[in-house]
Amino acid sequence: MSTTTTTTTTTSLFSSAPYIPPDAIFALTAQYNVDPSPVKVNLGQGTYRDDNGQPWVLPSVREARKAILENGLYHEYLPILGLKGLRDGVAKLIFGGGYDALAQKLATSQAVSGTGSLHLAGALIKSVTPKHLLEKRKVYIPAPTWSNHHLLFSSLGFDVVPFTYYNAHTKSLDIDSYLSALRSAEPASVFILHACAHNPTGLDPTVEQWKEIGAIVKDRGLFPVFDAAYLGFNSGDYDADAWAIRYFAAELGIECAVCASFAKNMGLYGERVGAVIIVTADGTTARNTQSVLESLQRSEISNPPAFGARIAETVLGDERLKGLWFEDLRTMSGRIAEMRRALVEGLGRYAPEHDWGHLVRQSGMFGFLGLSKEVVLALRDEYHIYMADNSRISIAGLNTGNVEYVARSIGEVLAREQ
Ligand code: LMR
């Protein structure tokens, strides 16, 4: 009996797919999770933890969730633009006393947390940009910035241009480079601005610097996209954290996008609740713009997820729950500020020959330590302390039980580096 063998070569549609390394911050969390060390400390991903190192379900969120479950849980589709109560609630929250004057000019849509709202804003800008101008419509992002900004806007096809935001030598905001990037950009260029709690540096412009930035943005006809992931979470005062957005939109009358997320400030990390608000020139433009958002949303996710949106809508729609949430914001930001102070104090004892003044000048969830990658890796490999390669730490990962260990370990590694 003879057998015939035929060789078939399988070709795959995906044979040209490159291997893309895993996202660094998610990979770091995975590495931390499998580390069996009892002393391990996670200062990587920006997620709030209480003083026992545990995730914290906000009391306001707990109450809202209970009310929703008691009222009966529906599993119906939301409208394409999401919950109207949430969209209006977010806009009122963000613009505060300036909301009424702006209301007619707003195009709003619920979105899939911060990333989804930035994506929707980017997709909108792309869809209203004439094809022949697309190549010229650059998206400027601060250097450094949240790691997803570059990926997100380049995936949409934009030319993404980093501008210098941080002076590593002085460990401070490089306002001169920032202003000159604004001055030299083409009109209608898009600038991604962190509304507060700049990620990763923890350095925000002062009110005076925001005014300088706003004046150039207005004069040059630039389009700011506010990444507003930390409103209320930064200082514990929502109004203070929303100041720059209000100044640009209400006082300067600048068209802009606000991309809000409830991951950090309501602790709704997994529910993916967010909203994009476009401040336009007038009512007709707002109506048309919103229709484009609706069409884009339909093509991408059909309609947004409901459960977390109902929680945020319930909190924002009830004055008592909203008051409770404001207290929760003060609890979280207060604990983070306390841990920042404790770390600075500990570093002053264990690494006194180094200047830690920059940590005091920073604010919000992140501390940008200014350590070399070698030091970061030694802390990870030998001390089980996990932080991003650029030495950004999520201060929420510190607590009264580990802050001394972290400060001492940093001191030990720095001492032997000398
Ligand atoms: C972070 O910066 O750590 C967080 O915003 C989580 C993320 O998605 O990167």
XYZ file of C-alpha atoms and ligand atoms in Angstrom:
427
model
C 0.000 0.000 0.000
C 1.402 3.322 -0.910
C 0.672 6.494 0.905
C 0.794 9.878 -0.622
C 1.806 12.743 1.528
C 0.869 16.189 0.533
C 2.568 19.112 2.147
C 0.348 22.054 2.706
C 1.752 25.335 3.768
C -0.632 27.169 5.993
C -0.716 30.852 5.444
C -2.268 33.029 8.033
C -4.017 36.307 7.573
C -2.056 37.355 10.629
C 1.417 36.299 9.591
C 2.389 39.935 9.387
C 1.151 40.684 12.917
C 4.041 42.025 14.962
C 4.561 41.003 18.567
C 3.672 43.953 20.780
C 5.059 43.753 24.326
C 2.450 43.883 27.109
C 1.415 47.260 28.517
C 4.082 48.131 31.093
C 1.805 49.209 33.929
C -0.568 46.228 33.630
C 2.439 43.885 33.334
C 3.836 45.383 36.541
C 0.571 44.653 38.386
C 0.664 41.066 37.110
C 4.261 40.714 38.298
C 3.337 42.105 41.717
C 0.340 39.752 42.011
C 2.448 36.609 41.615
C 5.241 37.767 43.932
C 4.889 35.567 47.052
C 6.916 37.914 49.286
C 5.057 38.952 52.466
C 6.698 42.381 52.365
C 5.764 43.265 48.778
C 4.460 46.769 48.118
C 2.513 47.823 45.024
C 3.227 51.431 44.059
C 2.552 50.796 40.367
C -0.919 51.206 38.927
C -2.918 54.208 40.110
C -5.612 52.565 42.193
C -6.709 53.788 45.609
C -6.052 51.594 48.629
C -7.018 52.135 52.264
C -4.578 52.104 55.168
C -4.738 48.283 55.207
C -3.673 48.150 51.563
C -7.162 47.072 50.499
C -9.374 48.393 47.694
C -11.978 50.808 49.088
C -15.616 50.802 48.067
C -16.724 54.374 48.714
C -19.592 54.634 51.246
C -21.477 56.887 48.782
C -21.091 54.253 46.060
C -22.124 51.485 48.435
C -25.350 53.347 49.239
C -26.113 54.134 45.608
C -25.543 50.501 44.666
C -27.887 49.322 47.399
C -30.617 51.700 46.230
C -30.236 50.527 42.627
C -30.455 46.877 43.604
C -33.507 47.538 45.774
C -35.268 49.384 42.962
C -34.818 46.437 40.658
C -31.922 45.797 38.367
C -32.673 46.225 34.695
C -30.596 44.733 31.957
C -31.928 46.814 29.106
C -29.821 48.753 26.632
C -29.008 52.336 27.486
C -29.559 54.989 24.824
C -26.590 55.338 22.458
C -25.400 58.505 24.216
C -25.834 56.868 27.608
C -27.827 57.952 30.632
C -29.150 61.484 30.293
C -29.055 61.925 34.096
C -25.384 61.035 34.117
C -24.497 63.274 31.154
C -26.259 66.269 32.692
C -24.969 65.449 36.169
C -21.354 65.363 34.976
C -21.682 68.604 33.033
C -23.214 70.391 36.048
C -20.528 69.033 38.298
C -17.696 70.064 36.016
C -18.920 73.574 35.199
C -20.485 74.342 38.581
C -22.003 77.833 38.642
C -21.028 78.372 34.997
C -23.165 75.456 33.790
C -26.372 77.344 32.986
C -24.613 79.802 30.682
C -22.846 76.964 28.852
C -25.614 74.340 28.742
C -26.798 75.120 25.198
C -23.285 74.900 23.817
C -22.523 71.431 25.168
C -22.446 68.169 23.244
C -22.213 65.282 25.700
C -21.961 61.545 25.610
C -21.402 58.846 28.185
C -18.170 57.032 27.418
C -16.176 54.014 28.471
C -14.218 55.662 31.297
C -11.243 57.952 30.663
C -9.780 56.026 27.756
C -13.163 55.728 26.031
C -13.906 59.420 26.423
C -10.495 60.418 25.054
C -10.999 58.019 22.198
C -14.437 59.432 21.424
C -13.057 62.976 21.508
C -10.249 61.917 19.152
C -12.632 60.104 16.808
C -14.855 63.185 16.741
C -11.960 65.502 15.884
C -10.904 63.094 13.156
C -14.367 62.824 11.700
C -14.865 66.605 11.466
C -11.404 67.241 10.020
C -11.371 67.431 6.206
C -9.319 64.545 4.788
C -6.702 66.801 3.231
C -6.042 68.436 6.616
C -5.819 65.242 8.648
C -2.095 64.842 8.198
C -1.522 68.349 9.461
C -3.818 68.084 12.504
C -1.289 67.110 15.108
C -2.072 65.960 18.629
C 0.381 67.359 21.176
C 0.935 65.446 24.389
C 3.090 66.437 27.363
C 6.380 64.629 27.861
C 6.055 62.727 30.051
C 2.383 61.844 30.133
C 0.032 58.956 30.877
C 1.352 56.048 28.843
C -1.903 55.507 26.960
C -2.125 58.971 25.377
C 0.345 58.243 22.631
C -1.124 54.837 21.783
C -4.673 56.080 21.838
C -4.267 59.039 19.492
C -1.754 57.374 17.181
C -4.163 54.419 16.821
C -6.682 56.920 15.504
C -4.160 57.917 12.847
C -2.982 61.222 14.305
C 0.572 62.407 14.256
C 1.258 62.552 18.001
C 3.902 65.058 19.039
C 5.344 65.149 22.570
C 6.228 68.577 23.986
C 8.546 69.124 26.935
C 6.540 69.428 30.149
C 9.068 68.449 32.764
C 12.569 69.574 33.576
C 14.321 66.494 34.989
C 17.203 68.616 36.222
C 15.138 70.966 38.385
C 12.385 68.353 38.875
C 9.789 70.980 38.057
C 7.291 71.985 35.376
C 9.099 73.401 32.343
C 6.662 76.212 31.691
C 8.862 77.969 29.111
C 9.018 74.892 26.877
C 5.291 74.362 27.382
C 4.422 77.910 26.324
C 6.737 77.826 23.350
C 5.170 74.552 22.137
C 1.780 76.255 22.275
C 3.094 79.313 20.438
C 4.649 77.336 17.632
C 1.803 74.870 16.969
C -0.430 75.310 13.928
C -3.899 76.744 14.646
C -6.479 74.007 15.366
C -3.787 71.700 16.712
C -5.004 69.500 19.534
C -3.349 69.751 22.958
C -3.924 67.107 25.603
C -3.973 68.917 28.948
C -4.221 67.219 32.326
C -6.969 69.147 34.127
C -5.235 68.447 37.449
C -2.965 65.845 39.080
C -0.634 65.528 36.107
C 0.205 61.879 35.525
C 3.064 60.981 36.109
C 4.779 64.109 37.472
C 2.177 65.351 39.977
C 3.024 68.875 38.785
C 0.218 71.156 37.630
C 0.467 74.718 36.330
C -0.300 77.422 38.889
C -3.333 79.651 38.333
C -1.045 82.294 36.798
C 0.521 79.715 34.481
C -2.916 78.395 33.443
C -3.807 81.976 32.535
C -0.736 82.246 30.327
C -1.548 78.888 28.733
C -5.175 79.896 28.183
C -4.217 83.190 26.567
C -1.995 81.463 23.992
C -4.525 78.675 23.348
C -7.158 81.292 22.625
C -4.908 83.545 20.588
C -3.576 80.689 18.419
C -6.948 78.932 18.035
C -5.715 75.650 19.518
C -8.087 72.924 20.660
C -7.545 71.718 24.225
C -8.656 68.240 25.249
C -8.766 68.058 29.041
C -7.975 64.663 30.450
C -10.059 64.994 33.599
C -9.434 61.713 35.393
C -8.736 63.108 38.862
C -11.315 65.831 39.523
C -12.000 66.018 43.250
C -9.505 63.250 43.901
C -6.502 65.539 43.617
C -7.190 68.089 46.325
C -10.417 66.758 47.833
C -12.150 69.882 46.520
C -13.969 69.292 43.234
C -14.313 72.999 42.447
C -10.603 73.625 42.918
C -9.675 70.663 40.699
C -12.078 71.783 37.936
C -10.758 75.363 38.000
C -8.712 75.230 34.786
C -11.559 73.675 32.773
C -14.007 76.311 34.013
C -11.550 79.094 33.280
C -11.003 77.957 29.682
C -14.643 77.166 28.889
C -16.595 79.764 30.838
C -14.219 82.708 31.218
C -12.198 82.501 28.012
C -14.992 81.007 25.897
C -12.632 78.488 24.313
C -14.030 75.466 22.475
C -12.628 72.378 24.154
C -13.248 68.753 25.087
C -13.476 67.470 28.646
C -12.882 63.749 29.117
C -14.147 62.697 32.519
C -13.745 59.391 34.272
C -15.197 58.008 37.493
C -12.525 55.330 37.913
C -10.416 57.123 40.500
C -12.781 59.601 42.083
C -15.655 57.115 42.632
C -13.483 54.017 42.773
C -15.407 52.603 39.787
C -12.333 51.155 38.106
C -13.933 48.114 36.516
C -17.310 49.594 35.622
C -15.819 51.948 33.028
C -17.909 55.034 33.654
C -16.990 58.260 31.948
C -18.274 61.058 29.793
C -17.023 63.296 27.051
C -18.228 66.869 26.996
C -17.533 69.082 24.009
C -17.872 72.792 24.616
C -18.817 74.253 21.250
C -19.461 77.756 19.921
C -23.272 77.729 19.868
C -26.435 75.662 20.175
C -26.615 74.501 16.555
C -22.990 73.401 16.560
C -23.594 71.569 19.837
C -26.611 69.723 18.433
C -24.733 68.667 15.301
C -21.619 67.713 17.223
C -23.657 65.566 19.577
C -25.212 63.778 16.623
C -21.709 62.922 15.388
C -20.798 61.598 18.842
C -23.933 59.477 18.753
C -23.115 58.035 15.368
C -19.508 57.298 16.354
C -20.626 55.638 19.567
C -23.149 53.498 17.657
C -20.465 52.294 15.271
C -18.005 51.473 18.025
C -19.851 50.118 21.052
C -23.501 50.586 20.095
C -24.360 51.852 23.569
C -22.386 52.211 26.804
C -22.440 49.935 29.872
C -25.243 50.582 32.352
C -24.483 49.451 35.883
C -21.654 51.787 36.877
C -23.359 54.635 35.046
C -26.438 54.145 37.207
C -24.268 54.296 40.322
C -22.641 57.579 39.276
C -26.001 58.996 38.148
C -27.549 58.103 41.520
C -24.704 59.707 43.491
C -24.763 62.891 41.417
C -28.553 63.129 41.381
C -29.060 63.022 45.151
C -27.796 65.968 47.210
C -27.227 63.854 50.331
C -25.289 61.167 48.443
C -23.346 63.825 46.601
C -22.369 65.357 49.950
C -21.274 61.934 51.151
C -19.208 61.504 47.984
C -17.475 64.846 48.572
C -16.552 63.517 52.013
C -15.206 60.343 50.396
C -13.069 62.494 48.109
C -11.612 64.260 51.139
C -10.953 60.906 52.823
C -9.020 59.565 49.826
C -7.071 62.701 48.982
C -6.384 63.329 52.672
C -4.912 59.877 53.204
C -2.770 60.232 50.090
C -1.480 63.636 51.247
C -0.668 62.147 54.658
C 1.293 59.316 53.049
C 3.162 61.783 50.869
C 4.222 63.649 54.025
C 5.187 60.401 55.778
C 7.300 59.313 52.802
C 9.087 62.663 52.598
C 9.740 62.499 56.335
C 11.059 58.914 56.052
C 13.275 59.756 53.084
C 14.622 62.712 55.049
C 15.797 60.225 57.684
C 16.989 57.369 55.448
C 18.339 59.349 52.502
C 19.155 62.755 54.039
C 21.861 63.590 51.538
C 19.200 63.794 48.787
C 16.788 66.669 48.284
C 13.147 65.491 48.380
C 11.604 68.964 48.023
C 10.155 68.025 44.629
C 7.885 65.444 46.283
C 6.440 68.191 48.468
C 5.767 70.408 45.451
C 3.876 67.626 43.649
C 0.255 66.745 44.394
C -2.312 64.056 43.781
C -2.126 60.330 43.420
C 1.392 60.138 42.031
C 4.848 60.888 43.287
C 7.590 61.252 40.710
C 10.643 60.241 42.692
C 13.378 60.995 40.171
C 15.231 57.691 40.705
C 17.295 55.962 38.039
C 15.963 52.826 36.379
C 18.718 50.796 38.109
C 17.444 51.915 41.501
C 13.840 51.160 40.480
C 14.804 47.648 39.374
C 16.851 46.980 42.518
C 13.857 48.001 44.640
C 11.666 45.652 42.628
C 14.000 42.656 42.503
C 15.503 42.811 45.976
C 12.927 44.621 48.107
C 9.675 43.629 46.326
C 8.696 47.277 45.941
C 6.966 47.770 42.597
C 6.898 51.133 40.837
C 6.881 52.217 37.183
C 10.279 52.215 35.460
C 10.284 56.033 35.412
C 10.062 55.968 39.248
C 6.463 57.130 39.367
C 4.796 55.827 42.505
C 1.111 55.556 43.251
C 1.159 57.059 46.730
C -2.122 55.303 47.515
C -0.099 52.072 47.728
C 1.640 53.442 50.842
C 0.163 52.975 54.301
C 1.217 53.320 57.918
C 2.389 49.693 57.814
C 4.778 49.975 54.843
C 5.874 53.581 54.385
C 8.849 53.191 56.729
C 9.956 50.057 54.857
C 9.707 51.858 51.509
C 11.662 54.907 52.708
C 14.358 52.726 54.319
C 14.684 50.532 51.220
C 15.055 53.556 48.935
C 17.676 54.925 51.328
C 19.607 51.621 51.299
C 19.648 51.311 47.518
C 20.646 54.949 47.052
C 23.428 54.624 49.633
C 25.096 51.761 47.816
C 24.750 53.455 44.431
C 27.117 56.197 45.569
C -2.246 54.580 35.853
O -1.743 55.559 35.274
O -1.593 53.812 36.562
C -3.715 54.320 35.737
O -4.340 55.367 35.104
C -4.006 52.977 35.168
C -3.814 52.889 33.690
O -4.767 52.542 33.008
O -2.708 53.147 33.203
